[in-house]
XYZ file of C-alpha atoms in Angstrom:
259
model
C 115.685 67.066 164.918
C 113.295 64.887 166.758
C 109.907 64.211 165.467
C 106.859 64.416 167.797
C 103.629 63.066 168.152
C 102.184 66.420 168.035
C 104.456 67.083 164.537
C 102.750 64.118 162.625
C 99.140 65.826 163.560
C 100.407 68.780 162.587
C 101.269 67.361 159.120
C 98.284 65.052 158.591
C 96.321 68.445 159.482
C 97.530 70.551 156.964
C 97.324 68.030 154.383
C 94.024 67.039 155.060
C 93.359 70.427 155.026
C 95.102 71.393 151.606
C 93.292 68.055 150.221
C 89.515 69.417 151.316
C 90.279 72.861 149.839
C 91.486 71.589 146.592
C 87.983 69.790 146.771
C 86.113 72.527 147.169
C 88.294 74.303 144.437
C 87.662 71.971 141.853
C 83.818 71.660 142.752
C 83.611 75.166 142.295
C 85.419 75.647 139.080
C 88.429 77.677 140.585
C 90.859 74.804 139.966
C 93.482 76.883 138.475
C 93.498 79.880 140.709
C 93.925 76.819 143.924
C 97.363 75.615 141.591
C 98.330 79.490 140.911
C 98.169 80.281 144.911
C 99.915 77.024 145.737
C 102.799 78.036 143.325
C 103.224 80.872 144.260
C 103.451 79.920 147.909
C 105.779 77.203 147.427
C 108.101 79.686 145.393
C 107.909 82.126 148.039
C 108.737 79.451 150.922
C 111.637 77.872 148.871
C 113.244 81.404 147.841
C 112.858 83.468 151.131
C 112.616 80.339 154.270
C 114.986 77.425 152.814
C 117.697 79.220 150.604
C 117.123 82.965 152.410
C 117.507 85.490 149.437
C 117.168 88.954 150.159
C 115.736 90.452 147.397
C 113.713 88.088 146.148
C 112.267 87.171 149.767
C 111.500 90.818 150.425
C 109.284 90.898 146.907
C 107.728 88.295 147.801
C 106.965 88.685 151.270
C 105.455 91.962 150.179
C 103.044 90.081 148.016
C 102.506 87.865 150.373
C 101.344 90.882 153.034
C 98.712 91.833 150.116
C 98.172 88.581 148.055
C 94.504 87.936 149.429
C 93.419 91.107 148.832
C 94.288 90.719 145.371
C 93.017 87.527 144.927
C 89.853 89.065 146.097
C 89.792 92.035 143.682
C 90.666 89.831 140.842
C 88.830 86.968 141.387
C 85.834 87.505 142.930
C 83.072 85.283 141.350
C 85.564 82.435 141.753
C 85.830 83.499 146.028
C 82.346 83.687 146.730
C 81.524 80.252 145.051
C 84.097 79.508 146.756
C 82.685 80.287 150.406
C 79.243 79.360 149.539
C 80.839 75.164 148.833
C 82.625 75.666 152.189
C 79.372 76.829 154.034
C 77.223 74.439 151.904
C 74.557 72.703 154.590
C 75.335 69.129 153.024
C 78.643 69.147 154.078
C 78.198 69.505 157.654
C 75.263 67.479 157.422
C 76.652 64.780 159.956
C 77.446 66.953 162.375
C 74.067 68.615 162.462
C 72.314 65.308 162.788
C 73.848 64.518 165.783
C 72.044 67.344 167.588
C 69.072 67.079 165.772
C 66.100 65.315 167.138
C 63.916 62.935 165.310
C 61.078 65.175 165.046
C 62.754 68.019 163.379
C 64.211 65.143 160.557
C 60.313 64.050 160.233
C 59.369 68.141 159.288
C 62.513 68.134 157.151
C 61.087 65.475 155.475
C 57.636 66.610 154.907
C 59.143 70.110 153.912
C 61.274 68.435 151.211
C 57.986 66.612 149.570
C 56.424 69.361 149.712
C 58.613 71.353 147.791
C 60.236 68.851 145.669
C 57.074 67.018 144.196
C 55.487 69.904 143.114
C 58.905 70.995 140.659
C 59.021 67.245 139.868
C 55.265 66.643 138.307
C 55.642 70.365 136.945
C 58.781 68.819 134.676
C 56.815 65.587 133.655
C 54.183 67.278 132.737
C 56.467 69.622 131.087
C 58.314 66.755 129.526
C 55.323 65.079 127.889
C 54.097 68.256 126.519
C 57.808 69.221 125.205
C 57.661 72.723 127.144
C 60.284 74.154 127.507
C 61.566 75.056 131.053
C 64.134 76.335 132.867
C 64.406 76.474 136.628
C 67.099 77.247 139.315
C 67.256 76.499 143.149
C 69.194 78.947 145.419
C 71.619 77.288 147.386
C 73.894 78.958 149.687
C 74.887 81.755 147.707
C 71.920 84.541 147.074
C 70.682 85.052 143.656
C 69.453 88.247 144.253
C 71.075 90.558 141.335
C 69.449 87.323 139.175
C 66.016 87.850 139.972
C 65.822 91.529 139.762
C 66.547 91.213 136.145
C 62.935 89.523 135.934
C 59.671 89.673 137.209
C 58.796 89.155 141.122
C 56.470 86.645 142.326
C 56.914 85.740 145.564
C 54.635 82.715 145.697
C 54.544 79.234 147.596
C 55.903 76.330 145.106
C 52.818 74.968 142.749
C 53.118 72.537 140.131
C 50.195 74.423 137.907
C 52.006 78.217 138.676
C 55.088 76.440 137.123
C 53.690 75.053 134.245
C 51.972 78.259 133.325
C 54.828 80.661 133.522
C 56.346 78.231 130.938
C 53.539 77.887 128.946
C 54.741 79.296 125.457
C 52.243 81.778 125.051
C 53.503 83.649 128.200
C 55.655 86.250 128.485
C 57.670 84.902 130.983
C 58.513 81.299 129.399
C 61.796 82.352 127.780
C 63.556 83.259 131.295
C 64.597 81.517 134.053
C 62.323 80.499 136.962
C 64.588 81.266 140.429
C 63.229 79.258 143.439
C 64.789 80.847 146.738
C 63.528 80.182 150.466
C 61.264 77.513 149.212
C 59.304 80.154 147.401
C 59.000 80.943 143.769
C 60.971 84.227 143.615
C 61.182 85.656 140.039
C 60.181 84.728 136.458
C 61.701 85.556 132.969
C 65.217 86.110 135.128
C 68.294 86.125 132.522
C 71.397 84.077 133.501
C 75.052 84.025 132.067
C 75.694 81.608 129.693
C 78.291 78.948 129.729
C 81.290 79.057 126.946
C 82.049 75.646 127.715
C 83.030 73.802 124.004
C 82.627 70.473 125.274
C 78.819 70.739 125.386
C 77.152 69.164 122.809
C 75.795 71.506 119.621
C 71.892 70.110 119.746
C 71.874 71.301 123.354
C 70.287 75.060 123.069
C 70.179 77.985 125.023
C 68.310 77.088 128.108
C 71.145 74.094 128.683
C 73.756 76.679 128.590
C 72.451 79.320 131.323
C 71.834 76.301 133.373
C 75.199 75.174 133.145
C 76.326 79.324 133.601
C 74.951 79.321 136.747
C 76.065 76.287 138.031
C 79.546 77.543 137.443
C 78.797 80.981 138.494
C 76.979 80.344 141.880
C 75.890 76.613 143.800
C 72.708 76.611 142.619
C 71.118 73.872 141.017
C 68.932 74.542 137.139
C 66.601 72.252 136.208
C 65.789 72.034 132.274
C 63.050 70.324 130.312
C 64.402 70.856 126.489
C 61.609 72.176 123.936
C 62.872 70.222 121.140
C 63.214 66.191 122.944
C 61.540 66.666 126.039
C 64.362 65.369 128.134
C 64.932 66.764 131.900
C 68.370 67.666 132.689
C 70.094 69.288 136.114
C 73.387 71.244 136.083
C 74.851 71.406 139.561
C 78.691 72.655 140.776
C 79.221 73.147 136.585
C 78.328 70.095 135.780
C 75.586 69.385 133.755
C 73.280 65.780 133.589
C 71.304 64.823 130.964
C 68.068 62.764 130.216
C 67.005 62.287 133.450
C 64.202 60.003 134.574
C 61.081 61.422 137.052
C 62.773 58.831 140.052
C 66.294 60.236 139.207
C 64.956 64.201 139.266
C 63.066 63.862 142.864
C 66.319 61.760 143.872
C 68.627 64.426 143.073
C 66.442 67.177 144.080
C 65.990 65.748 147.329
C 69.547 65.586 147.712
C 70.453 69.006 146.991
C 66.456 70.941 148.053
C 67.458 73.286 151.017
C 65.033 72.532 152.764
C 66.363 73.693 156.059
């Protein structure tokens, strides 16, 4: 069997391929469903194409015919974080700045300190004052069923806005703040919380929906802790503590859509 040029692309395709998936998998916390498929995919190729059985190939080809649609019904949090890290904006980033023009970086720019600064003096002031606070960024996947379960706003992003919906005599300080089209979307929102044992016990309740969401959806939560005062960010389930002002507006630059 001769090997061709066009065979070795072929490989290096499909393993680059299988490599950027299983990326994306373990950013989004579906790990083990991405090592259930491929099992069952190498079983199915090894039992029905290399040693040809019957029976078994014919079960398994039938799974095959409706495996995604099962992998759909049961899994269906884990597929649409999923999607949202394949259609994330930062990872096509290069290719859109080839086609982008230096003016429309210069109003990205000004859109992204415009936005950002105001969350960032909103959680130092927050910080100092040991408010509590908890707010999450949309991201490529809509929080929508998130902010119904609060109260609408609708309002452009203000540092003063913020620190009053968390001040602790309002009503609204105990929920989540959702930011979403660079507006300030819903207050008092309630989030799922995160099982995960590995967090530490002194981190409360406001650490753990930030970290839920992060491994529900992409967005990014932003927490100023009642008790210490320290910020922390939980992005793609993982969750950063004690961050400094500089290190905030760095990583909420980073991640703001501010496209």
């Amino acid at each position: 069997m001769e090997i061709t040029l066009l065979d070795i692309f072929d490989i290096a395709l499909a393993a680059l391929l299988l490599f950027y998936v299983y990326r994306i998998m373990k950013e989004s916390g579906a790990l083990n469903l991405f090592f259930g498929v491929l099992c069952f995919v190498i079983v199915w190729i090894v039992a029905s194409q290399i040693m040809e059985m019957k029976l078994i190939g014919t079960v398994l080809n039938k799974f095959m015919s409706i495996g995604l649609l099962i992998i759909v019904i049961l899994f269906p949090d884990q597929i649409k974080r999923f999607l949202g890290q394949l259609g994330d904006r930062k990872r096509w980033r290069f290719f859109r700045k080839l086609f982008r023009s230096s003016s429309a970086g210069g109003e990205r720019e000004e859109r992204l300190h415009r936005n950002v600064l105001p969350i960032v003096y909103a959680c130092m002031n927050m910080s100092k004052t040991r408010t509590g606070a908890l707010i999450v960024i949309e991201q490529s996947i809509p929080l929508d069923s998130y902010e119904q379960s609060g109260d609408q706003i609708d309002a452009k992003i203000n540092s003063r806005l913020i620190e009053n919906i968390f001040f602790k005599n309002s009503p609204l300080h105990d929920g989540a703040l959702i930011i979403a089209g660079n507006r300030l979307k819903s207050a008092g929102c309630i989030l799922p919380v995160s099982h995960d044992t590995n967090l530490p016990r002194h981190l409360g309740l406001r650490h753990r929906s930030a970290l839920g969401i992060s491994q529900a959806t992409d967005a990014v939560a932003v927490v100023v802790s009642e008790e210490t005062g320290y910020i922390s960010i939980a992005h793609n389930g993982k969750l950063t503590t004690r961050l400094s002002n500089v290190e905030l507006e760095r990583e909420l630059t980073e991640i703001f859509p501010a496209d």
